[in-house]
Coordinates of C-alpha atoms and ligand atoms in Angstrom, one line a residue:
M1 CA 0.0 0.0 0.0
A2 CA 1.0 3.6 0.2
Q3 CA 4.5 4.4 1.2
A4 CA 4.8 6.8 4.1
Q5 CA 6.3 9.5 2.0
K6 CA 6.4 13.2 2.9
I7 CA 4.0 15.5 1.0
T8 CA 5.4 18.8 -0.1
P9 CA 3.2 21.5 1.6
R10 CA 0.9 23.4 -0.7
A11 CA 2.4 26.8 0.3
K12 CA 5.9 25.6 -0.6
D13 CA 5.3 24.3 -4.1
F14 CA 1.7 23.7 -5.3
S15 CA 2.7 21.7 -8.3
E16 CA 5.0 19.4 -6.2
W17 CA 2.2 19.0 -3.7
Y18 CA -0.2 18.0 -6.4
G19 CA 2.1 15.3 -7.6
D20 CA 2.8 14.0 -4.1
V21 CA -0.9 13.8 -3.3
I22 CA -1.5 11.7 -6.5
A23 CA 1.5 9.4 -5.6
Q24 CA 0.5 9.0 -2.0
A25 CA -3.1 8.1 -2.9
Q26 CA -2.0 5.9 -5.7
L27 CA -4.3 7.6 -8.2
A28 CA -2.2 7.6 -11.3
D29 CA 1.4 7.3 -12.6
Y30 CA 3.3 8.4 -15.6
S31 CA 3.7 5.6 -18.2
P32 CA 6.6 4.5 -20.4
V33 CA 4.8 6.4 -23.2
R34 CA 5.7 10.1 -22.8
G35 CA 2.7 12.2 -21.9
C36 CA 0.4 9.3 -21.2
M37 CA -0.8 8.3 -17.8
V38 CA -1.7 5.1 -16.1
I39 CA -4.8 5.5 -14.0
R40 CA -4.4 3.2 -10.9
P41 CA -7.3 1.4 -9.2
H42 CA -7.9 4.1 -6.6
G43 CA -8.0 6.8 -9.2
Y44 CA -10.0 4.7 -11.7
R45 CA -12.6 4.0 -9.0
I46 CA -13.2 7.8 -8.6
W47 CA -13.6 7.9 -12.4
E48 CA -16.1 5.0 -12.3
L49 CA -18.1 6.8 -9.6
M50 CA -18.1 10.0 -11.6
Q51 CA -19.2 8.1 -14.8
R52 CA -22.0 6.5 -13.0
A53 CA -23.4 9.7 -11.6
L54 CA -23.1 11.6 -14.9
D55 CA -24.4 8.7 -16.9
D56 CA -27.5 8.6 -14.8
M57 CA -28.1 12.3 -15.3
F58 CA -27.6 12.0 -19.1
R59 CA -30.0 9.0 -19.3
A60 CA -32.6 10.8 -17.1
S61 CA -32.6 13.6 -19.6
G62 CA -33.2 11.4 -22.6
H63 CA -29.6 10.6 -23.9
R64 CA -28.4 7.2 -24.9
N65 CA -24.9 5.8 -25.1
A66 CA -23.3 4.6 -28.4
Y67 CA -19.7 4.0 -29.5
F68 CA -17.9 5.3 -32.6
P69 CA -14.5 4.3 -34.0
L70 CA -11.2 5.4 -32.6
F71 CA -9.9 6.2 -36.1
I72 CA -11.1 9.1 -38.3
P73 CA -10.3 9.4 -42.0
M74 CA -7.9 12.4 -42.3
S75 CA -10.2 14.0 -44.9
F76 CA -13.0 14.2 -42.4
L77 CA -11.1 16.6 -40.3
A78 CA -10.6 19.0 -43.2
K79 CA -14.4 19.4 -43.8
E80 CA -14.9 22.0 -41.2
A81 CA -12.4 24.7 -41.6
E82 CA -12.2 26.1 -38.0
H83 CA -12.2 22.6 -36.6
V84 CA -9.2 21.4 -38.5
E85 CA -7.4 24.7 -37.6
G86 CA -8.1 24.0 -33.9
F87 CA -6.8 20.4 -33.9
A88 CA -4.2 20.2 -36.7
K89 CA -1.3 20.8 -34.4
E90 CA -2.0 18.0 -31.9
V91 CA -3.2 14.9 -33.8
A92 CA -1.7 11.5 -33.9
L93 CA -1.8 9.8 -37.3
V94 CA -1.8 6.2 -38.4
T95 CA 0.0 6.0 -41.7
H96 CA 1.1 2.3 -41.9
T97 CA -0.5 -1.0 -40.9
R98 CA 2.4 -3.5 -40.8
L99 CA 5.9 -4.0 -39.5
R100 CA 8.4 -6.4 -40.9
A101 CA 11.5 -8.2 -39.6
T102 CA 14.7 -6.8 -40.9
G103 CA 17.0 -9.7 -39.9
K104 CA 19.1 -7.2 -37.8
E105 CA 19.7 -7.4 -34.0
G106 CA 18.2 -5.3 -31.3
A107 CA 16.1 -2.2 -31.8
G108 CA 16.5 -2.4 -35.6
A109 CA 15.0 -5.9 -35.7
I110 CA 11.7 -4.6 -36.9
A111 CA 10.9 -1.7 -39.2
V112 CA 7.8 -0.2 -40.8
D113 CA 6.8 -2.1 -43.9
P114 CA 6.7 0.6 -46.6
T115 CA 4.3 -1.4 -48.7
S116 CA 1.7 -1.1 -46.0
E117 CA 1.2 2.6 -46.3
L118 CA -2.4 3.6 -46.1
E119 CA -3.9 5.4 -49.0
E120 CA -5.5 7.9 -46.6
P121 CA -4.0 8.3 -43.1
L122 CA -6.3 7.8 -40.2
V123 CA -6.4 10.3 -37.4
V124 CA -6.7 9.0 -33.8
R125 CA -9.7 10.9 -32.6
P126 CA -9.0 14.1 -30.8
T127 CA -12.8 14.5 -30.5
S128 CA -15.5 12.8 -32.6
E129 CA -17.6 15.5 -34.2
T130 CA -16.6 14.6 -37.7
I131 CA -17.1 10.8 -37.6
I132 CA -20.3 11.2 -35.6
Y133 CA -21.9 13.7 -37.9
A134 CA -20.9 11.6 -40.9
M135 CA -23.1 8.9 -39.4
F136 CA -25.9 11.4 -38.4
A137 CA -26.2 12.2 -42.1
K138 CA -27.2 8.6 -42.7
W139 CA -29.5 8.3 -39.7
I140 CA -31.4 11.6 -39.9
Q141 CA -33.9 11.9 -42.8
S142 CA -36.9 13.6 -41.4
Y143 CA -38.0 15.9 -38.6
R144 CA -39.3 12.8 -36.9
D145 CA -35.7 11.6 -36.4
L146 CA -35.0 14.7 -34.2
P147 CA -33.8 15.4 -31.7
L148 CA -31.1 12.7 -31.8
L149 CA -29.4 12.6 -28.3
L150 CA -26.2 10.5 -28.1
N151 CA -23.3 10.2 -25.8
Q152 CA -20.1 8.1 -25.8
W153 CA -17.6 7.2 -23.1
C154 CA -14.2 6.8 -24.7
N155 CA -10.6 7.9 -24.9
V156 CA -9.2 10.7 -27.1
V157 CA -5.7 11.7 -28.1
R158 CA -4.3 15.2 -28.3
W159 CA -0.6 15.4 -28.7
E160 CA 0.6 17.5 -25.8
L161 CA 4.2 18.6 -25.3
R162 CA 3.8 19.5 -21.6
T163 CA 1.7 17.1 -19.6
R164 CA 0.5 16.9 -16.0
L165 CA -1.4 13.9 -14.5
F166 CA -5.2 14.2 -15.0
L167 CA -5.0 17.9 -16.1
R168 CA -3.2 17.6 -19.4
T169 CA -2.2 14.3 -20.9
T170 CA -1.8 13.1 -24.5
E171 CA -4.5 10.4 -24.0
F172 CA -7.4 11.0 -21.7
L173 CA -10.8 9.5 -20.9
W174 CA -14.0 11.5 -21.3
Q175 CA -17.6 11.5 -22.4
E176 CA -18.6 13.4 -25.5
G177 CA -22.3 14.0 -26.1
H178 CA -23.5 14.8 -29.6
T179 CA -27.0 15.8 -30.5
A180 CA -29.0 17.0 -33.5
H181 CA -32.0 19.3 -33.4
A182 CA -34.5 20.8 -35.8
D183 CA -33.7 24.4 -35.0
E184 CA -31.4 26.8 -33.2
A185 CA -33.7 27.0 -30.1
G186 CA -33.5 23.2 -29.7
A187 CA -29.7 23.2 -29.9
E188 CA -29.4 26.2 -27.5
Q189 CA -31.7 24.6 -25.0
E190 CA -29.7 21.4 -25.1
A191 CA -26.4 23.2 -24.7
R192 CA -27.7 25.0 -21.6
L193 CA -29.4 21.9 -20.2
I194 CA -26.0 20.0 -20.3
L195 CA -24.3 23.0 -18.7
G196 CA -26.8 22.7 -15.9
I197 CA -26.1 19.0 -15.5
Y198 CA -22.3 19.7 -15.4
R199 CA -22.8 22.3 -12.7
R200 CA -25.0 20.1 -10.6
F201 CA -22.5 17.3 -10.9
A202 CA -19.6 19.5 -10.0
E203 CA -21.4 21.1 -7.0
E204 CA -23.4 18.2 -5.6
W205 CA -21.0 15.3 -6.3
M206 CA -17.6 16.9 -6.4
A207 CA -18.5 19.6 -3.8
M208 CA -16.7 21.9 -6.3
P209 CA -18.4 25.3 -6.8
V210 CA -18.4 26.6 -10.4
I211 CA -19.2 29.7 -12.3
T212 CA -21.2 29.1 -15.5
G213 CA -21.1 31.3 -18.6
A214 CA -20.2 31.7 -22.2
K215 CA -16.7 31.7 -23.8
T216 CA -15.5 34.6 -25.9
E217 CA -14.9 34.2 -29.6
S218 CA -11.2 33.6 -29.0
E219 CA -11.8 31.0 -26.3
K220 CA -14.6 29.0 -27.9
F221 CA -14.4 25.5 -29.3
A222 CA -13.0 25.2 -32.9
G223 CA -16.1 25.1 -35.1
A224 CA -18.7 26.1 -32.5
L225 CA -21.2 28.9 -32.7
R226 CA -21.1 29.3 -28.9
T227 CA -19.3 27.6 -26.1
Y228 CA -20.5 27.4 -22.5
A229 CA -18.3 26.3 -19.7
I230 CA -18.1 25.6 -16.0
E231 CA -15.1 27.1 -14.3
A232 CA -13.7 26.3 -10.9
L233 CA -11.0 28.0 -8.8
M234 CA -8.3 25.8 -7.5
Q235 CA -6.4 26.3 -4.2
D236 CA -3.5 28.0 -6.0
N237 CA -6.0 30.5 -7.4
K238 CA -5.8 29.2 -10.9
A239 CA -9.0 28.5 -12.8
L240 CA -9.8 25.0 -14.1
Q241 CA -12.2 24.7 -17.1
A242 CA -14.0 21.7 -15.8
G243 CA -16.6 21.1 -18.6
T244 CA -17.8 22.6 -21.9
S245 CA -21.0 22.5 -23.8
H246 CA -21.1 23.8 -27.4
N247 CA -23.9 25.0 -29.6
L248 CA -22.3 24.0 -32.9
G249 CA -25.0 25.8 -35.0
Q250 CA -25.2 24.3 -38.5
N251 CA -21.5 24.3 -39.2
F252 CA -21.0 20.5 -39.0
A253 CA -24.4 19.7 -40.5
K254 CA -23.4 21.7 -43.5
A255 CA -19.9 20.1 -43.7
F256 CA -21.3 16.6 -43.4
N257 CA -24.7 17.2 -45.1
V258 CA -26.9 16.4 -42.1
Q259 CA -30.2 17.4 -43.6
Y260 CA -33.8 16.6 -42.7
Q261 CA -37.2 16.9 -44.3
T262 CA -39.3 19.4 -42.3
A263 CA -42.9 18.9 -41.4
G264 CA -43.8 21.2 -44.3
G265 CA -41.8 19.1 -46.8
G266 CA -38.8 21.4 -47.1
L267 CA -35.1 20.5 -46.6
E268 CA -33.2 21.9 -43.6
Y269 CA -29.8 21.4 -42.1
A270 CA -29.8 20.1 -38.5
W271 CA -28.4 22.0 -35.5
N272 CA -25.9 20.2 -33.4
T273 CA -24.4 20.4 -29.9
S274 CA -21.5 18.6 -28.4
W275 CA -20.3 18.6 -24.8
G276 CA -17.8 16.9 -22.7
V277 CA -16.1 16.3 -19.3
S278 CA -13.0 14.3 -18.8
T279 CA -10.6 12.7 -16.3
R280 CA -9.5 16.3 -15.8
L281 CA -12.3 16.4 -13.2
I282 CA -10.2 14.2 -11.0
G283 CA -7.5 16.8 -11.1
G284 CA -10.1 19.4 -10.1
L285 CA -11.3 17.3 -7.2
I286 CA -7.8 16.9 -5.9
M287 CA -6.9 20.6 -6.2
T288 CA -10.2 21.8 -4.7
H289 CA -10.2 19.8 -1.4
S290 CA -6.9 18.1 -0.6
D291 CA -4.6 19.3 2.1
D292 CA -1.0 18.8 3.2
N293 CA -1.8 15.4 4.5
G294 CA -2.9 14.2 1.1
L295 CA -6.1 13.5 -0.8
V296 CA -9.4 14.7 0.6
A297 CA -12.2 12.9 -1.4
P298 CA -15.8 14.3 -1.1
P299 CA -17.9 11.5 0.4
Q300 CA -20.1 11.2 -2.8
L301 CA -17.1 10.2 -4.9
A302 CA -14.8 8.6 -2.3
P303 CA -13.8 5.1 -3.4
V304 CA -13.8 4.2 0.3
Q305 CA -16.1 6.3 2.4
I306 CA -15.4 4.6 5.7
A307 CA -12.3 2.8 7.0
I308 CA -12.9 0.7 10.1
V309 CA -9.7 0.3 12.1
P310 CA -10.0 -2.1 15.0
I311 CA -7.4 -1.7 17.8
W312 CA -6.2 -4.6 19.8
K313 CA -3.3 -5.9 21.9
T314 CA -4.2 -9.5 22.8
D315 CA -5.7 -12.3 20.6
D316 CA -8.9 -12.1 22.6
E317 CA -9.2 -8.4 22.0
R318 CA -8.5 -9.0 18.3
S319 CA -11.3 -11.5 17.9
Q320 CA -13.7 -9.1 19.8
V321 CA -12.9 -5.9 17.9
S322 CA -12.8 -7.6 14.6
G323 CA -16.1 -9.3 15.2
V324 CA -17.7 -6.0 16.0
G325 CA -15.9 -4.4 13.1
S326 CA -17.4 -7.0 10.7
Q327 CA -20.9 -6.3 12.0
V328 CA -20.5 -2.5 11.7
K329 CA -19.1 -3.0 8.1
A330 CA -22.1 -5.2 7.2
D331 CA -24.5 -2.6 8.6
L332 CA -22.8 0.3 6.7
E333 CA -22.8 -1.7 3.5
K334 CA -26.5 -2.4 3.9
A335 CA -27.0 1.3 4.0
G336 CA -25.3 1.5 0.6
L337 CA -21.9 2.8 1.8
R338 CA -18.4 1.9 0.6
V339 CA -16.5 0.4 3.6
E340 CA -13.1 -1.2 4.3
L341 CA -12.3 -3.1 7.4
D342 CA -8.6 -2.9 8.1
L343 CA -7.6 -6.1 9.9
R344 CA -3.9 -6.1 8.8
D345 CA -1.7 -7.2 11.7
T346 CA 1.4 -6.1 10.0
M347 CA 0.7 -2.4 10.8
K348 CA 0.1 -0.3 13.9
P349 CA -3.1 1.7 14.1
G350 CA -1.3 5.0 13.7
A351 CA 0.2 3.9 10.4
K352 CA -3.2 2.7 9.2
Y353 CA -4.7 6.1 10.1
F354 CA -2.0 7.8 8.1
E355 CA -2.6 5.6 5.1
W356 CA -6.4 6.0 5.0
E357 CA -5.9 9.7 5.4
G358 CA -3.6 9.9 2.4
L359 CA -6.2 7.9 0.4
G360 CA -8.7 10.6 1.2
V361 CA -11.2 8.4 3.1
P362 CA -13.7 10.8 4.7
V363 CA -14.6 8.9 7.8
R364 CA -12.6 6.5 10.0
L365 CA -14.1 4.4 12.7
E366 CA -11.7 3.3 15.5
I367 CA -12.9 0.3 17.4
G368 CA -10.9 -0.5 20.6
P369 CA -11.7 -2.7 23.6
R370 CA -12.2 0.2 25.9
D371 CA -14.6 1.9 23.6
L372 CA -16.6 -1.3 23.2
A373 CA -16.8 -1.7 26.9
S374 CA -18.6 1.6 27.1
G375 CA -20.7 0.8 24.0
Q376 CA -19.2 3.2 21.6
V377 CA -16.8 3.6 18.7
V378 CA -14.7 6.6 17.7
L379 CA -15.6 8.5 14.6
A380 CA -12.8 10.5 13.1
R381 CA -13.3 12.9 10.1
R382 CA -10.7 13.3 7.4
T383 CA -11.3 17.0 7.5
G384 CA -10.7 17.2 11.2
G385 CA -12.5 16.3 14.5
K386 CA -12.9 13.1 16.3
A387 CA -15.7 12.0 18.7
P388 CA -17.2 8.9 20.2
V389 CA -20.5 7.7 18.8
P390 CA -22.8 5.0 20.2
L391 CA -22.2 1.6 18.6
Q392 CA -25.9 1.2 18.3
G393 CA -26.8 3.8 15.8
A394 CA -23.3 4.0 14.3
T395 CA -24.7 3.8 10.8
A396 CA -26.9 6.9 11.4
A397 CA -23.9 8.8 12.8
V398 CA -21.7 7.9 9.9
T399 CA -24.3 8.8 7.3
R400 CA -24.8 12.1 9.0
A401 CA -21.1 12.8 9.2
L402 CA -20.6 12.0 5.5
D403 CA -23.4 14.3 4.6
E404 CA -22.0 17.1 6.8
I405 CA -18.5 16.6 5.3
Q406 CA -19.9 16.8 1.8
Q407 CA -21.7 20.1 2.6
A408 CA -18.8 21.5 4.5
L409 CA -16.3 20.8 1.7
F410 CA -18.6 22.6 -0.7
A411 CA -19.1 25.6 1.6
A412 CA -15.4 25.9 2.3
A413 CA -14.5 25.8 -1.4
R414 CA -17.1 28.4 -2.2
E415 CA -15.9 30.7 0.6
R416 CA -12.3 30.3 -0.6
R417 CA -13.4 31.2 -4.2
E418 CA -15.2 34.3 -3.0
K419 CA -12.3 35.4 -0.8
N420 CA -10.1 35.1 -3.9
S421 CA -12.3 37.0 -6.3
I422 CA -12.4 40.7 -6.9
R423 CA -15.1 42.7 -8.6
G424 CA -15.2 46.0 -10.4
A425 CA -11.3 46.2 -10.6
T426 CA -9.5 48.9 -12.3
K427 CA -6.6 48.1 -14.6
A428 CA -4.1 48.9 -11.8
Q429 CA -5.9 46.8 -9.3
F430 CA -6.2 43.9 -11.8
L431 CA -2.4 43.9 -12.5
E432 CA -1.7 44.0 -8.8
F433 CA -4.2 41.1 -8.2
M434 CA -2.7 38.9 -10.9
K435 CA 0.8 39.6 -9.6
G436 CA -0.2 38.8 -6.1
G437 CA -1.4 35.3 -6.9
G438 CA -4.6 35.9 -8.8
G439 CA -8.0 34.4 -8.5
F440 CA -11.2 35.4 -10.3
A441 CA -11.2 39.0 -11.4
Y442 CA -14.6 40.4 -12.6
G443 CA -14.5 43.4 -14.8
G444 CA -16.0 45.2 -17.8
F445 CA -15.0 43.9 -21.3
C446 CA -15.1 45.9 -24.5
G447 CA -15.3 42.7 -26.6
S448 CA -12.1 43.4 -28.4
P449 CA -9.7 40.4 -29.0
T450 CA -6.9 42.9 -28.9
C451 CA -7.6 43.6 -25.2
E452 CA -7.9 39.9 -24.5
A453 CA -4.5 39.3 -26.2
E454 CA -2.7 42.1 -24.4
I455 CA -4.0 41.0 -21.0
K456 CA -2.9 37.4 -21.8
T457 CA 0.6 38.6 -22.8
Q458 CA 1.0 40.8 -19.7
T459 CA -0.6 38.7 -17.0
N460 CA -1.2 35.2 -18.4
A461 CA -4.8 35.7 -17.5
T462 CA -7.6 34.8 -19.9
I463 CA -11.4 35.4 -19.9
R464 CA -12.7 32.2 -18.3
V465 CA -16.4 33.1 -19.0
L466 CA -18.8 36.0 -19.6
P467 CA -20.7 34.9 -16.5
D468 CA -24.4 33.9 -16.5
P469 CA -26.7 36.5 -14.7
E470 CA -26.6 34.9 -11.2
F471 CA -22.8 35.3 -11.1
R472 CA -22.6 38.9 -12.4
S473 CA -21.8 41.8 -10.1
K474 CA -24.6 43.9 -8.6
E475 CA -23.0 46.9 -10.2
V476 CA -22.8 46.5 -13.9
P477 CA -19.4 47.6 -15.2
K478 CA -19.7 50.4 -17.7
Q479 CA -16.2 50.4 -19.1
C480 CA -13.6 47.9 -20.2
M481 CA -11.3 47.1 -17.3
W482 CA -8.3 47.3 -19.7
C483 CA -9.0 50.0 -22.3
D484 CA -11.8 52.1 -20.8
A485 CA -14.0 51.7 -24.0
P486 CA -17.7 51.0 -23.3
S487 CA -18.2 47.5 -21.8
I488 CA -20.3 45.0 -23.7
A489 CA -20.3 42.4 -21.0
E490 CA -18.8 41.6 -17.6
A491 CA -16.0 39.1 -17.9
V492 CA -14.2 36.8 -15.4
W493 CA -10.4 36.7 -15.9
A494 CA -8.0 34.3 -14.3
Q495 CA -4.8 32.4 -14.9
A496 CA -5.9 28.9 -15.9
Y497 CA -4.7 25.3 -16.2
Ligands
ZN1 ZN1 -11.0 46.7 -23.9

């Protein structure tokens, strides 16, 4: 299990801390393939729990899962001009299909068989709009076929030069939803519906508060009409784009000839949306809640919600505490909770506590002979605090504690975000803010890409979103925070992952 390594404190080096937390919790590791990660069982379990929750929400709103090929003919990517521009610099290509033995020794023993060159190279999907809409063109004939609401869970490849576990890797796992609608209103409604689902998932499952809003022209998805995003603020005051939902307009429908017969007998292009969240969310979860002792997993997504650690000295005590431990475990499991009973006799209780802490387990139950004599067990919270609870009724106490921890994590993260946000900043205040560590800076925006580009060059901050009404400041900014020209919308700037 986890080695008792020291975690670099957040205040000393956030990036080192992040890597240490991942190593200690055994969430993921770098692979022999540069830029690609191995997701280890504890990390993969978080992903499975995320998948299940999201998948239920997608299904409940009428979406169905399907699967499309990993390979996309290169010519498909060229069909939508902005799209190819956006992905051209980061695609992996398959150009040959065979190797041959050379008769040489060592690394040169095999080589690419030049006779196996493909007539048309295949792109390893960086995203699947093109292949999916090529299929939609076959499936959609009439207005009766609409809306078409699909999702797929898969991997994608975007060739990254600088990688970081979960946040930016060459291959990552995600879901991508793809839908077709009869009109713009249908597509817009869908894009917003999904944004709402992403927000609910981030806040209710991950306990990660987010701001919702629209991306600017320069930040939107390649080929989209409009891009919406959820943005969260990490503990180092950098923003994390945690999910995006795009109204693609008719751009892809025109490129792939997705046309349908209207009720009146006319021919129209469909309107599409696409939307996705990825294993990046795990990075967001880590950077939102974890501390200098390691991972803090919100109870809703914790692979293990309760670790039961019996304490004994003699064999008699061992059989007593482990018997009670088994019973408590069974009761908790009956209540639908994820529990581990730690009966290893190769480790002292203190070392076990340390290990479960590093794995982010929200609640630990300590069961010792003295506690049992007084009919109680000790409930310790990963986020701090330890108190005895009656053995009878332990399930209720644990359930309540998990619920409180989930709420408290969300409240603490929201409070931290608000403490690290400024509103109505002047240019000077903004520069000072970004130099001093940053956060979310709300200010007026003139709409000019020149201002955006200048701000990015000087401060590394970008517009995360033009926030939705509920996040906007009470006082509407009248001027651009940067150039003083009239403001067209309030914007939220931050340095971002
Ligand atoms: Zn401006």
